[in-house]
Amino acid sequence: MFLDFLFDVFRANAGAEAVIWRDQSFSYGELLARTDHWRSYLQKNDVTNGTVTAIDGDFSPNAIALMLALIETGCIVVPLTASVAAKKSDFMKIAEVAYNSRNSAAATSPRASRSDSVFLRLHW
C-alpha cells in the first residue's frame, strides 16, 4: 500500500545487508519477514488505520520493522527512546496516546479521547 515500492526493493535485495545492530548484521529479507510478522500482529489485534501508536524502543531491526508495519497500516506513529525519558509522558499526552500495561511487550487498543491509541514497548 504505502510502502510497496520499498518492500519491492527489500525483496530484490533480500540477501543484502540492511542494518547492523549491536555488531550483528540483518538482511533486507530479515527486515521484510519481521515487518510481515508485525503487520500480522497489528491486524490480529485490531490496530488499524489512524491508530495513534507510540513505540518505546531503540533503533533495533525489530523497531524498524514495527515502524514500517505501522506506516503500512496507516497508523500515526510516535517514536520514543530512552533519550526522551524526561518528556515521554508529555509527548504521549500531546499525541493522545493511551498506555495500557496489560502486556509490556505487546499492544492493546484502548480508546483515547479522539482516536484509537496503542503503546508498544519493544524488547529484542
PDB file of N, CA and C in Angstrom, residues 3-41:
ATOM      1  N   LEU A   3       4.017   1.584   1.276  1.00  0.00           N
ATOM      2  CA  LEU A   3       5.448   1.301   1.145  1.00  0.00           C
ATOM      3  C   LEU A   3       5.753   0.180   0.165  1.00  0.00           C
ATOM      4  N   ASP A   4       4.852  -0.098  -0.746  1.00  0.00           N
ATOM      5  CA  ASP A   4       5.076  -1.192  -1.701  1.00  0.00           C
ATOM      6  C   ASP A   4       6.391  -1.032  -2.451  1.00  0.00           C
ATOM      7  N   PHE A   5       6.712   0.203  -2.854  1.00  0.00           N
ATOM      8  CA  PHE A   5       7.955   0.447  -3.581  1.00  0.00           C
ATOM      9  C   PHE A   5       9.167   0.042  -2.735  1.00  0.00           C
ATOM     10  N   LEU A   6       9.108   0.315  -1.446  1.00  0.00           N
ATOM     11  CA  LEU A   6      10.209  -0.014  -0.555  1.00  0.00           C
ATOM     12  C   LEU A   6      10.312  -1.524  -0.336  1.00  0.00           C
ATOM     13  N   PHE A   7       9.170  -2.170  -0.145  1.00  0.00           N
ATOM     14  CA  PHE A   7       9.171  -3.618   0.042  1.00  0.00           C
ATOM     15  C   PHE A   7       9.637  -4.343  -1.219  1.00  0.00           C
ATOM     16  N   ASP A   8       9.370  -3.780  -2.382  1.00  0.00           N
ATOM     17  CA  ASP A   8       9.891  -4.351  -3.637  1.00  0.00           C
ATOM     18  C   ASP A   8      11.417  -4.326  -3.637  1.00  0.00           C
ATOM     19  N   VAL A   9      11.997  -3.226  -3.170  1.00  0.00           N
ATOM     20  CA  VAL A   9      13.456  -3.119  -3.075  1.00  0.00           C
ATOM     21  C   VAL A   9      13.989  -4.119  -2.050  1.00  0.00           C
ATOM     22  N   PHE A  10      13.298  -4.268  -0.931  1.00  0.00           N
ATOM     23  CA  PHE A  10      13.709  -5.255   0.078  1.00  0.00           C
ATOM     24  C   PHE A  10      13.730  -6.658  -0.526  1.00  0.00           C
ATOM     25  N   ARG A  11      12.675  -7.007  -1.270  1.00  0.00           N
ATOM     26  CA  ARG A  11      12.601  -8.341  -1.887  1.00  0.00           C
ATOM     27  C   ARG A  11      13.729  -8.539  -2.905  1.00  0.00           C
ATOM     28  N   ALA A  12      13.985  -7.517  -3.698  1.00  0.00           N
ATOM     29  CA  ALA A  12      15.019  -7.612  -4.727  1.00  0.00           C
ATOM     30  C   ALA A  12      16.416  -7.738  -4.130  1.00  0.00           C
ATOM     31  N   ASN A  13      16.583  -7.297  -2.909  1.00  0.00           N
ATOM     32  CA  ASN A  13      17.886  -7.321  -2.240  1.00  0.00           C
ATOM     33  C   ASN A  13      17.838  -8.122  -0.942  1.00  0.00           C
ATOM     34  N   ALA A  14      17.010  -9.154  -0.909  1.00  0.00           N
ATOM     35  CA  ALA A  14      16.723  -9.894   0.323  1.00  0.00           C
ATOM     36  C   ALA A  14      17.971 -10.390   1.040  1.00  0.00           C
ATOM     37  N   GLY A  15      18.989 -10.769   0.313  1.00  0.00           N
ATOM     38  CA  GLY A  15      20.200 -11.298   0.952  1.00  0.00           C
ATOM     39  C   GLY A  15      21.212 -10.244   1.336  1.00  0.00           C
ATOM     40  N   ALA A  16      20.992  -9.021   0.921  1.00  0.00           N
ATOM     41  CA  ALA A  16      21.947  -7.949   1.199  1.00  0.00           C
ATOM     42  C   ALA A  16      21.789  -7.412   2.624  1.00  0.00           C
ATOM     43  N   GLU A  17      22.884  -6.904   3.136  1.00  0.00           N
ATOM     44  CA  GLU A  17      22.889  -6.341   4.482  1.00  0.00           C
ATOM     45  C   GLU A  17      22.099  -5.027   4.503  1.00  0.00           C
ATOM     46  N   ALA A  18      21.163  -4.925   5.441  1.00  0.00           N
ATOM     47  CA  ALA A  18      20.335  -3.727   5.558  1.00  0.00           C
ATOM     48  C   ALA A  18      20.691  -2.903   6.787  1.00  0.00           C
ATOM     49  N   VAL A  19      20.931  -3.586   7.904  1.00  0.00           N
ATOM     50  CA  VAL A  19      21.148  -2.918   9.183  1.00  0.00           C
ATOM     51  C   VAL A  19      22.219  -3.675   9.972  1.00  0.00           C
ATOM     52  N   ILE A  20      23.065  -2.927  10.640  1.00  0.00           N
ATOM     53  CA  ILE A  20      23.970  -3.524  11.619  1.00  0.00           C
ATOM     54  C   ILE A  20      23.538  -2.972  12.965  1.00  0.00           C
ATOM     55  N   TRP A  21      23.216  -3.890  13.884  1.00  0.00           N
ATOM     56  CA  TRP A  21      22.750  -3.503  15.211  1.00  0.00           C
ATOM     57  C   TRP A  21      23.434  -4.394  16.228  1.00  0.00           C
ATOM     58  N   ARG A  22      24.069  -3.763  17.201  1.00  0.00           N
ATOM     59  CA  ARG A  22      24.820  -4.482  18.230  1.00  0.00           C
ATOM     60  C   ARG A  22      25.804  -5.484  17.628  1.00  0.00           C
ATOM     61  N   ASP A  23      26.527  -5.019  16.637  1.00  0.00           N
ATOM     62  CA  ASP A  23      27.559  -5.806  15.944  1.00  0.00           C
ATOM     63  C   ASP A  23      27.020  -7.024  15.209  1.00  0.00           C
ATOM     64  N   GLN A  24      25.742  -7.031  14.914  1.00  0.00           N
ATOM     65  CA  GLN A  24      25.144  -8.140  14.171  1.00  0.00           C
ATOM     66  C   GLN A  24      24.481  -7.587  12.913  1.00  0.00           C
ATOM     67  N   SER A  25      24.652  -8.289  11.809  1.00  0.00           N
ATOM     68  CA  SER A  25      24.101  -7.878  10.521  1.00  0.00           C
ATOM     69  C   SER A  25      22.706  -8.469  10.311  1.00  0.00           C
ATOM     70  N   PHE A  26      21.807  -7.658   9.758  1.00  0.00           N
ATOM     71  CA  PHE A  26      20.453  -8.087   9.431  1.00  0.00           C
ATOM     72  C   PHE A  26      20.179  -7.742   7.978  1.00  0.00           C
ATOM     73  N   SER A  27      19.635  -8.703   7.245  1.00  0.00           N
ATOM     74  CA  SER A  27      19.397  -8.515   5.817  1.00  0.00           C
ATOM     75  C   SER A  27      18.040  -7.861   5.553  1.00  0.00           C
ATOM     76  N   TYR A  28      17.872  -7.404   4.321  1.00  0.00           N
ATOM     77  CA  TYR A  28      16.578  -6.859   3.910  1.00  0.00           C
ATOM     78  C   TYR A  28      15.491  -7.934   4.023  1.00  0.00           C
ATOM     79  N   GLY A  29      15.853  -9.161   3.730  1.00  0.00           N
ATOM     80  CA  GLY A  29      14.898 -10.261   3.853  1.00  0.00           C
ATOM     81  C   GLY A  29      14.439 -10.446   5.290  1.00  0.00           C
ATOM     82  N   GLU A  30      15.371 -10.324   6.231  1.00  0.00           N
ATOM     83  CA  GLU A  30      15.012 -10.434   7.646  1.00  0.00           C
ATOM     84  C   GLU A  30      14.113  -9.280   8.075  1.00  0.00           C
ATOM     85  N   LEU A  31      14.412  -8.076   7.612  1.00  0.00           N
ATOM     86  CA  LEU A  31      13.557  -6.931   7.931  1.00  0.00           C
ATOM     87  C   LEU A  31      12.162  -7.116   7.354  1.00  0.00           C
ATOM     88  N   LEU A  32      12.104  -7.620   6.131  1.00  0.00           N
ATOM     89  CA  LEU A  32      10.808  -7.848   5.494  1.00  0.00           C
ATOM     90  C   LEU A  32      10.004  -8.909   6.252  1.00  0.00           C
ATOM     91  N   ALA A  33      10.660  -9.986   6.658  1.00  0.00           N
ATOM     92  CA  ALA A  33       9.976 -11.042   7.413  1.00  0.00           C
ATOM     93  C   ALA A  33       9.466 -10.499   8.754  1.00  0.00           C
ATOM     94  N   ARG A  34      10.277  -9.697   9.416  1.00  0.00           N
ATOM     95  CA  ARG A  34       9.863  -9.127  10.699  1.00  0.00           C
ATOM     96  C   ARG A  34       8.725  -8.122  10.502  1.00  0.00           C
ATOM     97  N   THR A  35       8.785  -7.364   9.418  1.00  0.00           N
ATOM     98  CA  THR A  35       7.706  -6.426   9.099  1.00  0.00           C
ATOM     99  C   THR A  35       6.408  -7.183   8.858  1.00  0.00           C
ATOM    100  N   ASP A  36       6.492  -8.289   8.120  1.00  0.00           N
ATOM    101  CA  ASP A  36       5.300  -9.124   7.891  1.00  0.00           C
ATOM    102  C   ASP A  36       4.746  -9.661   9.210  1.00  0.00           C
ATOM    103  N   HIS A  37       5.637 -10.057  10.115  1.00  0.00           N
ATOM    104  CA  HIS A  37       5.205 -10.525  11.432  1.00  0.00           C
ATOM    105  C   HIS A  37       4.405  -9.428  12.146  1.00  0.00           C
ATOM    106  N   TRP A  38       4.945  -8.215  12.169  1.00  0.00           N
ATOM    107  CA  TRP A  38       4.275  -7.122  12.844  1.00  0.00           C
ATOM    108  C   TRP A  38       2.960  -6.742  12.162  1.00  0.00           C
ATOM    109  N   ARG A  39       2.929  -6.785  10.834  1.00  0.00           N
ATOM    110  CA  ARG A  39       1.669  -6.475  10.135  1.00  0.00           C
ATOM    111  C   ARG A  39       0.590  -7.467  10.536  1.00  0.00           C
ATOM    112  N   SER A  40       0.943  -8.723  10.621  1.00  0.00           N
ATOM    113  CA  SER A  40       0.002  -9.749  11.054  1.00  0.00           C
ATOM    114  C   SER A  40      -0.438  -9.502  12.493  1.00  0.00           C
ATOM    115  N   TYR A  41       0.515  -9.195  13.346  1.00  0.00           N
ATOM    116  CA  TYR A  41       0.219  -8.923  14.748  1.00  0.00           C
ATOM    117  C   TYR A  41      -0.747  -7.745  14.878  1.00  0.00           C
TER     118      TYR A  41
END
